[in-house]
């Protein structure tokens, strides 16, 4: 190869004509084919489409008018619509669904010149934390095949960790970019709600759903995020604000103490019980490194954050139960055969089309929205959601970013929590608050536990402050090499 398999490195190699886009697409496709029987990271591989896009990128590179990411291979989570290429949401319901249009972020990444090689495996409708809820089977963690890769963007995380693609999109409703990034030893950013359009993202919980990026390091995340972000009138919650250059930190002069002036908040509520020893140790060491780089740490409090899990698991299913009512066997997707009337068609179609976790969410959501329970559950959860947001607003008067572990444990064994949904939900304890509040957050690799499994450090920031998060992560990565580690057996 021609140097590191990173977005920045490959974009440079392509521009210098050390490699062609077609050669690079072939390389990525070959890596995917070799890994697929082991990792199951992809639902669909688009060889023809990838080679066609790569030929177009090569032509643009030859003409000298190539867009910034021309020829860089990318994969999209299979919850983002791709015109002409099936979008399954890893569900039987949409197993044959071919979208007639691109999601906004997909279109933007095509316009930026990326070569789409395929769609990545995920938890069905993005509901899950282990990628075991997929119609197409679980994904394996490249660091240990007996372990989960995290979810719900587990296919994207495994594909990037194994260097099948240098970057992939994910979506983060309660942690689905950051949690698998942490468990696979890569970098993942969930931007501020509204920075990237939800148009063409199959809705799970609309007030939480956020397209994000999984890549090897912060620099690559910034390059891809910059291409993805932007206002889109077709998403009513898309932020209409001047374009933020997420890569500007790359040009910032930085001395020996590049993080001088950065105040890192350490919530009292994040320390203590429930965090595995190997995670706590690696996060402590990362904080020491950040202090060496000039950052100062301050103790903060988030008194209401302990309610984040129950609030999330009331509100997200409520929104899901509404959003998923569109899958009724009438307009698109799976349709049951042999029904006796409209109600029977709905019932059979949904019974056959959805897997158990999706059904559980629909039942919970319908329950908390029902007359008589709405005030007690849905309304109350909305009120607590506001109180949690107030906690963060107060905390950000005293600090610029908030640090802690991304996940309480490293990747657990496949099957370990499939019979215990509550244990599964509790694993989202550090990630869901950023979705309840719409705040941006990044996970970066910061070490390994005694079993050799990666640990993620999470930084949460103020609204639209992703450039600061990326800057901090980049400085940390310049001073460390966790992000350079590749699972044994995979090429760098
Ligand atoms: N694990 C969380 C859930 O199951 C978050 C999923 C997500 O972010 N899409 O809902």
XYZ file of C-alpha atoms and ligand atoms in Angstrom:
502
model
C 0.000 0.000 0.000
C 0.909 3.633 -0.055
C 1.081 4.610 3.584
C -1.545 4.574 6.285
C -5.063 3.445 5.444
C -6.580 6.710 6.664
C -8.845 9.250 5.005
C -6.115 11.904 5.122
C -3.364 9.519 4.011
C -5.356 7.995 1.166
C -6.673 11.345 -0.055
C -3.062 12.551 -0.256
C -1.887 9.379 -2.023
C -4.705 9.712 -4.544
C -3.894 13.337 -5.234
C -0.211 12.527 -5.665
C -1.313 9.726 -8.041
C 0.588 7.146 -5.998
C -2.549 5.044 -6.234
C -5.651 5.265 -8.381
C -9.185 5.365 -7.030
C -9.962 2.127 -8.856
C -6.961 0.371 -7.293
C -8.011 1.638 -3.915
C -11.621 0.525 -4.387
C -10.324 -2.917 -5.387
C -8.147 -3.002 -2.274
C -11.063 -2.090 -0.015
C -13.365 -4.611 -1.716
C -10.729 -7.336 -1.350
C -10.301 -6.583 2.345
C -14.079 -6.665 2.824
C -14.379 -9.999 1.007
C -11.621 -11.543 3.115
C -13.073 -10.303 6.403
C -16.769 -10.842 5.705
C -16.955 -14.548 6.705
C -15.374 -13.667 10.045
C -16.732 -10.222 10.932
C -20.039 -10.019 9.024
C -19.611 -6.239 9.026
C -21.488 -5.697 5.758
C -25.078 -6.297 4.703
C -24.499 -5.301 1.085
C -21.317 -4.823 -0.921
C -21.630 -2.772 -4.096
C -18.720 -3.756 -6.285
C -20.099 -2.314 -9.523
C -21.186 0.956 -7.950
C -17.866 1.334 -6.157
C -15.834 0.826 -9.320
C -18.010 3.254 -11.236
C -17.611 5.915 -8.543
C -13.886 5.240 -8.441
C -13.569 5.681 -12.199
C -15.352 9.026 -11.914
C -13.009 10.039 -9.098
C -9.989 9.089 -11.184
C -11.275 11.182 -14.077
C -11.756 14.181 -11.775
C -8.294 13.689 -10.282
C -6.823 13.573 -13.782
C -8.659 16.763 -14.755
C -7.518 18.475 -11.565
C -10.995 19.402 -10.379
C -11.488 16.566 -7.889
C -13.520 17.206 -4.744
C -11.676 16.842 -1.409
C -12.387 13.161 -0.701
C -12.214 11.952 -4.316
C -11.601 8.215 -4.438
C -11.650 7.623 -0.676
C -13.616 4.432 0.077
C -16.475 4.774 2.529
C -19.272 2.588 3.875
C -22.664 3.753 5.082
C -24.660 2.311 7.918
C -27.607 0.465 6.422
C -30.087 2.880 7.974
C -29.107 5.659 5.551
C -30.888 5.669 2.216
C -28.741 5.027 -0.833
C -30.449 5.481 -4.180
C -30.439 2.252 -6.149
C -28.715 0.234 -3.412
C -30.858 -1.565 -0.864
C -31.341 -0.084 2.599
C -32.437 -2.815 4.990
C -32.077 -1.377 8.508
C -30.977 -4.969 9.186
C -34.657 -5.864 9.319
C -36.768 -8.433 7.537
C -39.215 -5.557 7.124
C -36.911 -3.801 4.661
C -34.769 -6.701 3.473
C -35.481 -5.921 -0.187
C -36.091 -2.205 0.061
C -34.323 -0.040 -2.504
C -34.625 3.661 -1.772
C -35.411 6.006 -4.629
C -33.169 8.744 -3.227
C -30.033 9.374 -1.188
C -29.991 10.547 2.397
C -28.656 14.092 2.586
C -25.404 12.976 4.232
C -24.992 10.219 1.646
C -25.491 12.715 -1.182
C -22.998 15.098 0.392
C -20.390 12.385 0.752
C -20.937 11.335 -2.854
C -20.493 14.963 -3.897
C -17.277 15.066 -1.861
C -15.996 12.300 -4.125
C -16.061 9.293 -1.785
C -16.372 5.808 -3.221
C -19.298 4.007 -1.596
C -18.286 0.360 -1.250
C -21.267 -0.954 0.704
C -23.745 -0.828 3.545
C -22.797 -1.902 7.025
C -24.537 -4.275 9.393
C -26.311 -2.872 12.444
C -28.885 -3.606 15.099
C -32.361 -3.749 13.583
C -33.643 -0.187 13.133
C -30.623 0.947 15.188
C -32.077 -0.523 18.371
C -29.367 -2.164 20.383
C -25.934 -1.891 21.927
C -24.290 -5.074 20.685
C -25.196 -5.556 17.021
C -26.801 -8.852 17.915
C -30.283 -7.650 16.863
C -29.606 -7.907 13.133
C -31.673 -9.887 10.686
C -28.352 -10.638 8.969
C -26.615 -12.038 12.041
C -24.320 -10.558 14.651
C -21.096 -8.723 13.851
C -17.860 -9.869 15.484
C -15.368 -7.573 17.171
C -12.074 -7.599 15.196
C -10.111 -7.507 18.484
C -11.791 -10.698 19.687
C -14.246 -12.574 17.512
C -16.063 -13.978 20.532
C -17.022 -10.452 21.574
C -19.616 -7.969 20.401
C -18.403 -4.961 18.385
C -20.874 -2.673 20.162
C -23.976 -1.301 18.531
C -25.967 -0.243 16.870
C -23.370 0.911 14.306
C -21.358 -2.269 14.941
C -20.722 -3.055 11.280
C -19.307 0.404 10.636
C -17.085 0.178 13.713
C -15.788 -3.300 12.881
C -15.166 -2.304 9.247
C -13.096 0.722 10.252
C -11.254 -1.079 13.071
C -10.249 -3.865 10.656
C -9.240 -1.229 8.084
C -11.677 -2.493 5.466
C -12.586 1.144 4.857
C -10.863 4.206 6.317
C -14.168 5.708 7.486
C -17.844 4.882 7.746
C -21.001 6.676 8.692
C -23.044 5.723 11.715
C -26.059 7.094 13.472
C -26.269 7.874 17.158
C -29.621 7.940 18.934
C -28.328 6.934 22.349
C -24.678 6.141 21.738
C -24.583 4.062 18.577
C -21.576 5.833 17.085
C -19.540 6.316 20.253
C -20.170 2.979 21.964
C -19.086 0.716 19.059
C -16.196 3.116 18.320
C -15.023 2.662 21.916
C -15.422 -1.099 21.828
C -13.574 -1.439 18.516
C -10.715 0.922 19.379
C -11.494 3.678 16.883
C -12.669 7.288 16.960
C -16.339 8.209 16.603
C -18.107 11.532 16.716
C -21.763 12.267 17.296
C -22.171 15.881 16.259
C -24.669 18.325 17.696
C -28.279 17.404 16.905
C -29.121 19.408 13.793
C -25.602 19.707 12.360
C -26.146 16.832 9.928
C -29.489 16.375 8.235
C -31.729 13.437 9.124
C -33.271 13.466 5.656
C -33.078 9.905 4.361
C -32.104 8.469 7.729
C -34.755 5.877 8.574
C -36.275 7.292 11.748
C -35.893 5.534 15.096
C -36.339 8.369 17.620
C -36.473 11.598 15.683
C -35.568 13.999 18.481
C -32.417 11.965 19.177
C -31.257 10.518 15.824
C -27.961 12.024 14.691
C -25.768 10.994 11.747
C -22.114 10.683 12.770
C -18.714 9.423 11.693
C -16.513 6.474 12.636
C -12.875 6.655 11.583
C -9.405 5.836 12.807
C -8.616 9.205 14.287
C -9.962 12.689 14.971
C -8.449 14.155 11.828
C -10.331 11.678 9.648
C -13.540 12.250 11.603
C -13.169 15.971 10.957
C -12.571 15.523 7.231
C -15.669 13.365 6.822
C -17.849 15.415 9.166
C -16.937 18.568 7.291
C -18.189 16.989 4.080
C -21.392 15.666 5.703
C -22.529 18.639 7.741
C -24.704 21.398 6.391
C -28.168 22.844 6.363
C -30.931 20.941 4.615
C -34.378 22.458 4.308
C -35.924 18.969 4.068
C -35.149 18.312 7.735
C -37.067 20.796 9.876
C -34.545 20.372 12.707
C -31.498 20.927 10.495
C -29.510 23.882 11.844
C -29.284 26.830 9.474
C -25.986 28.344 10.478
C -22.733 29.330 8.779
C -20.566 26.392 7.775
C -18.307 25.356 10.589
C -14.841 24.292 9.452
C -14.332 21.200 11.598
C -10.782 20.782 10.306
C -9.511 24.208 11.311
C -7.683 22.748 14.290
C -5.309 21.069 11.869
C -3.921 24.487 10.995
C -3.727 25.782 14.558
C -0.236 26.526 15.864
C 0.251 24.365 18.910
C 3.185 24.418 21.279
C 4.260 21.961 23.914
C 1.048 22.541 25.830
C -1.494 22.558 22.991
C -4.469 22.194 25.341
C -3.534 25.095 27.626
C -6.705 26.911 28.590
C -8.983 23.922 28.073
C -11.083 23.199 31.159
C -12.145 19.554 31.384
C -15.098 18.878 33.656
C -15.081 15.609 35.588
C -18.595 14.812 36.796
C -18.741 13.409 40.298
C -21.553 11.151 39.066
C -19.305 9.412 36.516
C -16.816 8.059 39.013
C -17.388 5.112 41.239
C -19.512 2.063 40.921
C -20.236 0.230 37.731
C -17.098 1.149 35.800
C -14.826 -1.823 35.125
C -11.341 -1.499 36.606
C -9.601 -1.730 33.233
C -11.783 1.076 31.868
C -11.254 3.327 34.900
C -7.473 2.852 34.762
C -7.202 3.688 31.063
C -9.442 6.755 31.419
C -7.397 7.991 34.412
C -4.201 7.639 32.396
C -5.768 9.557 29.499
C -6.774 12.385 31.830
C -3.217 12.556 33.114
C -2.021 12.832 29.517
C -4.546 15.595 28.776
C -3.302 17.515 31.825
C 0.268 17.145 30.552
C -0.892 18.692 27.309
C -1.996 21.745 29.252
C -5.637 21.046 30.048
C -6.922 21.696 33.526
C -9.503 19.432 35.159
C -12.336 20.722 37.316
C -14.829 18.808 39.416
C -18.408 19.293 38.272
C -21.811 17.934 39.150
C -24.611 16.604 36.964
C -27.152 15.757 39.673
C -29.917 14.612 37.313
C -27.784 12.559 34.934
C -28.513 9.391 36.903
C -32.000 9.502 35.385
C -30.705 9.539 31.814
C -31.211 5.818 31.167
C -34.849 5.576 32.331
C -35.690 8.855 30.585
C -34.099 7.682 27.349
C -35.783 4.277 27.502
C -39.191 5.942 27.869
C -38.764 8.636 25.225
C -36.850 6.740 22.536
C -39.362 3.841 22.434
C -42.239 6.358 22.458
C -40.866 8.020 19.350
C -40.011 4.654 17.829
C -43.527 3.310 18.286
C -44.820 6.268 16.320
C -42.111 6.241 13.642
C -42.357 2.516 13.003
C -46.116 2.619 12.474
C -45.347 3.417 8.830
C -44.233 -0.179 8.299
C -47.644 -1.664 7.746
C -47.255 -3.829 4.668
C -49.172 -1.393 2.517
C -46.741 1.078 1.035
C -43.338 -0.584 1.139
C -41.350 -3.259 2.840
C -42.382 -6.740 3.852
C -46.026 -7.775 3.365
C -47.491 -10.929 4.908
C -49.147 -13.381 2.595
C -52.570 -14.813 3.261
C -54.323 -12.204 5.395
C -58.048 -11.842 5.952
C -58.495 -8.086 6.193
C -56.642 -4.867 6.846
C -56.079 -5.392 10.576
C -54.897 -8.920 9.897
C -52.517 -7.619 7.222
C -51.025 -5.102 9.671
C -50.764 -7.667 12.446
C -49.181 -10.431 10.388
C -46.847 -8.104 8.512
C -45.506 -6.522 11.675
C -45.314 -9.818 13.555
C -43.237 -11.297 10.735
C -41.255 -8.216 9.754
C -39.908 -7.009 13.102
C -37.499 -8.811 15.418
C -37.973 -9.168 19.185
C -36.140 -6.028 20.335
C -38.022 -3.811 17.899
C -41.305 -5.316 19.097
C -40.300 -4.711 22.703
C -39.646 -1.025 21.923
C -42.958 -0.655 20.099
C -44.795 -2.178 23.063
C -43.013 0.025 25.616
C -43.513 3.100 23.465
C -47.191 2.442 22.897
C -47.663 1.840 26.605
C -45.994 5.063 27.778
C -47.991 7.068 25.240
C -51.347 5.533 26.133
C -54.126 7.489 27.741
C -53.698 7.199 31.498
C -49.939 6.587 31.348
C -48.886 9.512 29.181
C -48.618 11.962 32.103
C -46.904 9.492 34.384
C -44.265 8.329 31.907
C -43.935 10.281 28.687
C -44.600 13.744 30.080
C -42.535 13.120 33.198
C -39.636 11.886 31.106
C -39.811 15.015 28.941
C -39.622 17.134 32.084
C -36.598 15.249 33.386
C -35.012 15.523 29.950
C -35.124 19.289 30.398
C -33.617 19.077 33.895
C -30.724 17.005 32.540
C -30.133 19.602 29.826
C -30.121 22.305 32.519
C -27.452 20.344 34.430
C -25.221 20.322 31.383
C -25.801 24.017 30.677
C -24.741 24.840 34.232
C -21.721 22.548 34.012
C -20.546 24.225 30.817
C -20.287 27.527 32.673
C -17.400 25.953 34.588
C -15.749 23.820 31.928
C -15.365 23.562 28.144
C -15.675 19.802 27.742
C -16.830 16.976 29.984
C -14.729 13.815 30.118
C -15.307 10.251 31.229
C -15.477 6.699 29.951
C -17.608 6.105 26.854
C -18.816 2.776 28.215
C -18.723 1.192 31.674
C -17.124 -2.005 30.340
C -15.165 -3.087 27.311
C -16.758 -5.358 24.699
C -18.559 -8.284 26.311
C -18.990 -11.812 24.969
C -21.500 -12.400 22.179
C -24.683 -13.692 23.808
C -23.785 -12.488 27.308
C -26.638 -9.991 27.607
C -29.137 -11.127 24.991
C -31.519 -12.480 27.637
C -31.266 -9.419 29.858
C -32.428 -6.267 28.074
C -32.065 -4.121 31.188
C -28.383 -5.065 31.554
C -27.997 -4.227 27.872
C -29.675 -0.822 28.353
C -27.505 0.035 31.367
C -24.427 -0.138 29.160
C -25.623 3.103 27.544
C -25.266 5.006 30.806
C -22.543 7.423 29.654
C -23.741 7.984 26.104
C -27.485 8.714 26.229
C -27.196 12.108 27.945
C -25.621 13.684 24.852
C -28.683 12.587 22.877
C -31.150 13.787 25.493
C -29.464 17.200 25.337
C -28.441 17.296 21.662
C -24.825 17.957 22.669
C -21.868 16.792 20.557
C -19.622 14.037 21.889
C -16.595 12.105 20.692
C -15.115 8.776 21.710
C -11.424 8.123 21.186
C -9.297 5.075 21.983
C -7.328 5.516 25.212
C -5.970 2.099 26.106
C -6.754 -1.568 26.531
C -7.983 -3.654 29.435
C -6.317 -6.788 30.775
C -8.076 -8.873 28.109
C -6.609 -6.767 25.321
C -9.906 -5.069 24.509
C -10.001 -1.361 23.648
C -11.217 1.351 26.026
C -12.836 4.594 24.863
C -12.561 8.061 26.382
C -15.581 10.283 25.807
C -15.526 14.061 25.582
C -18.846 15.907 25.484
C -18.988 19.530 24.421
C -21.229 22.554 24.100
C -23.716 22.747 21.247
C -21.922 23.138 17.896
C -18.525 22.898 19.567
C -17.403 19.796 17.666
C -14.278 21.593 16.427
C -13.080 21.893 20.032
C -13.768 18.211 20.697
C -11.911 17.223 17.548
C -9.022 19.526 18.418
C -8.686 18.008 21.901
C -8.881 14.480 20.499
C -6.318 15.324 17.814
C -3.829 16.718 20.346
C -4.301 13.622 22.483
C -3.710 11.438 19.446
C -0.578 13.352 18.499
C 0.756 12.470 21.940
C -0.435 8.848 22.048
C -0.613 5.861 19.732
C -3.767 4.012 20.810
C -5.506 5.087 17.604
C -2.716 3.529 15.536
C -3.237 0.032 16.937
C -4.835 -2.361 14.495
C -6.351 -5.684 15.559
C -4.001 -8.624 14.921
C -4.459 -10.102 11.476
C -5.603 -6.881 9.790
C -3.423 -4.690 7.631
C -2.706 -1.126 8.627
N -28.177 1.420 22.530
C -29.178 2.428 22.427
C -30.509 1.802 22.087
O -30.561 0.624 22.008
C -28.782 3.452 21.401
C -29.004 3.037 20.011
C -28.636 4.083 19.015
O -27.927 5.042 19.332
N -29.130 3.946 17.804
O -31.475 2.450 21.918
